[in-house]
Amino acid sequence: MRKVIVMTAILALTACGQESNDKIQRAKAASETSTVQAPIAQWAVEVKLGKTQALSDLTARLLEHGFSSYIYVDEGVQHVLLGPFNTQEQAQEKLTRLTTKLDNLEAAVIELPPGKPAH
């Protein structure tokens, strides 16, 4: 759509006899899309499963207390994660809230490896 508008503007300038290479170049430059890198979330809170605890029980317990989690499988090992978070401080705040609300829970802030899905 944007290119159609730019081409229409270029044609209008040409038809009016106001063809200016500078104006055409500015119109073309405005139509080019600039790439903006979104912040990459690289932190999460990993909640460890107890030896006798089922994965479904842990995720249900987290959800019951207002913590939305997801399961990440890496080389056959299931990890229960909260997040992702853009900063380590945000992940630490979530960990503090988690350990305050839930007793007997082993959890830690982890850095997500590059190239691994954050969600």
PDB file of N, CA and C in Angstrom, residues 38-44 82-92 111-112 118:
ATOM      1  N   ALA A  38      13.345  -5.677  17.866  1.00  0.00           N
ATOM      2  CA  ALA A  38      12.587  -5.680  19.115  1.00  0.00           C
ATOM      3  C   ALA A  38      13.475  -6.237  20.218  1.00  0.00           C
ATOM      4  N   PRO A  39      13.244  -5.789  21.457  1.00  0.00           N
ATOM      5  CA  PRO A  39      14.041  -6.334  22.544  1.00  0.00           C
ATOM      6  C   PRO A  39      13.826  -7.842  22.650  1.00  0.00           C
ATOM      7  N   ILE A  40      14.882  -8.551  22.846  1.00  0.00           N
ATOM      8  CA  ILE A  40      14.808 -10.011  22.927  1.00  0.00           C
ATOM      9  C   ILE A  40      14.776 -10.407  24.396  1.00  0.00           C
ATOM     10  N   ALA A  41      13.729 -11.124  24.740  1.00  0.00           N
ATOM     11  CA  ALA A  41      13.625 -11.607  26.109  1.00  0.00           C
ATOM     12  C   ALA A  41      14.654 -12.710  26.299  1.00  0.00           C
ATOM     13  N   GLN A  42      15.437 -12.588  27.352  1.00  0.00           N
ATOM     14  CA  GLN A  42      16.492 -13.571  27.534  1.00  0.00           C
ATOM     15  C   GLN A  42      16.573 -14.136  28.944  1.00  0.00           C
ATOM     16  N   TRP A  43      15.570 -13.870  29.762  1.00  0.00           N
ATOM     17  CA  TRP A  43      15.589 -14.350  31.142  1.00  0.00           C
ATOM     18  C   TRP A  43      14.286 -15.065  31.452  1.00  0.00           C
ATOM     19  N   ALA A  44      14.342 -16.032  32.337  1.00  0.00           N
ATOM     20  CA  ALA A  44      13.154 -16.765  32.766  1.00  0.00           C
ATOM     21  C   ALA A  44      13.381 -17.248  34.198  1.00  0.00           C
ATOM     22  N   LEU A  82       8.722 -19.673  33.900  1.00  0.00           N
ATOM     23  CA  LEU A  82       7.875 -18.488  33.982  1.00  0.00           C
ATOM     24  C   LEU A  82       8.581 -17.400  33.188  1.00  0.00           C
ATOM     25  N   GLY A  83       7.840 -16.631  32.455  1.00  0.00           N
ATOM     26  CA  GLY A  83       8.459 -15.552  31.680  1.00  0.00           C
ATOM     27  C   GLY A  83       8.016 -15.642  30.251  1.00  0.00           C
ATOM     28  N   PRO A  84       8.809 -15.195  29.363  1.00  0.00           N
ATOM     29  CA  PRO A  84      10.175 -14.680  29.454  1.00  0.00           C
ATOM     30  C   PRO A  84      10.197 -13.220  29.907  1.00  0.00           C
ATOM     31  N   PHE A  85      11.356 -12.784  30.339  1.00  0.00           N
ATOM     32  CA  PHE A  85      11.556 -11.422  30.823  1.00  0.00           C
ATOM     33  C   PHE A  85      12.694 -10.775  30.048  1.00  0.00           C
ATOM     34  N   ASN A  86      12.590  -9.462  29.851  1.00  0.00           N
ATOM     35  CA  ASN A  86      13.620  -8.725  29.115  1.00  0.00           C
ATOM     36  C   ASN A  86      14.859  -8.460  29.956  1.00  0.00           C
ATOM     37  N   THR A  87      14.682  -8.392  31.270  1.00  0.00           N
ATOM     38  CA  THR A  87      15.833  -8.106  32.130  1.00  0.00           C
ATOM     39  C   THR A  87      15.921  -9.126  33.264  1.00  0.00           C
ATOM     40  N   GLN A  88      17.088  -9.258  33.794  1.00  0.00           N
ATOM     41  CA  GLN A  88      17.310 -10.159  34.921  1.00  0.00           C
ATOM     42  C   GLN A  88      16.558  -9.657  36.159  1.00  0.00           C
ATOM     43  N   GLU A  89      16.457  -8.338  36.300  1.00  0.00           N
ATOM     44  CA  GLU A  89      15.758  -7.749  37.451  1.00  0.00           C
ATOM     45  C   GLU A  89      14.279  -8.118  37.446  1.00  0.00           C
ATOM     46  N   GLN A  90      13.648  -8.096  36.258  1.00  0.00           N
ATOM     47  CA  GLN A  90      12.243  -8.481  36.160  1.00  0.00           C
ATOM     48  C   GLN A  90      12.059  -9.946  36.557  1.00  0.00           C
ATOM     49  N   ALA A  91      12.951 -10.791  36.105  1.00  0.00           N
ATOM     50  CA  ALA A  91      12.880 -12.209  36.452  1.00  0.00           C
ATOM     51  C   ALA A  91      13.081 -12.407  37.956  1.00  0.00           C
ATOM     52  N   GLN A  92      13.991 -11.653  38.538  1.00  0.00           N
ATOM     53  CA  GLN A  92      14.255 -11.761  39.977  1.00  0.00           C
ATOM     54  C   GLN A  92      13.035 -11.325  40.784  1.00  0.00           C
ATOM     55  N   GLU A 111      19.257 -17.645  32.463  1.00  0.00           N
ATOM     56  CA  GLU A 111      19.396 -16.919  31.195  1.00  0.00           C
ATOM     57  C   GLU A 111      19.080 -17.889  30.080  1.00  0.00           C
ATOM     58  N   LEU A 112      18.149 -17.470  29.221  1.00  0.00           N
ATOM     59  CA  LEU A 112      17.788 -18.340  28.101  1.00  0.00           C
ATOM     60  C   LEU A 112      18.911 -18.328  27.065  1.00  0.00           C
ATOM     61  N   ALA A 118      11.742 -18.579  23.445  1.00  0.00           N
ATOM     62  CA  ALA A 118      11.450 -17.998  24.743  1.00  0.00           C
ATOM     63  C   ALA A 118      10.026 -18.321  25.171  1.00  0.00           C
TER      64      ALA A 118
END
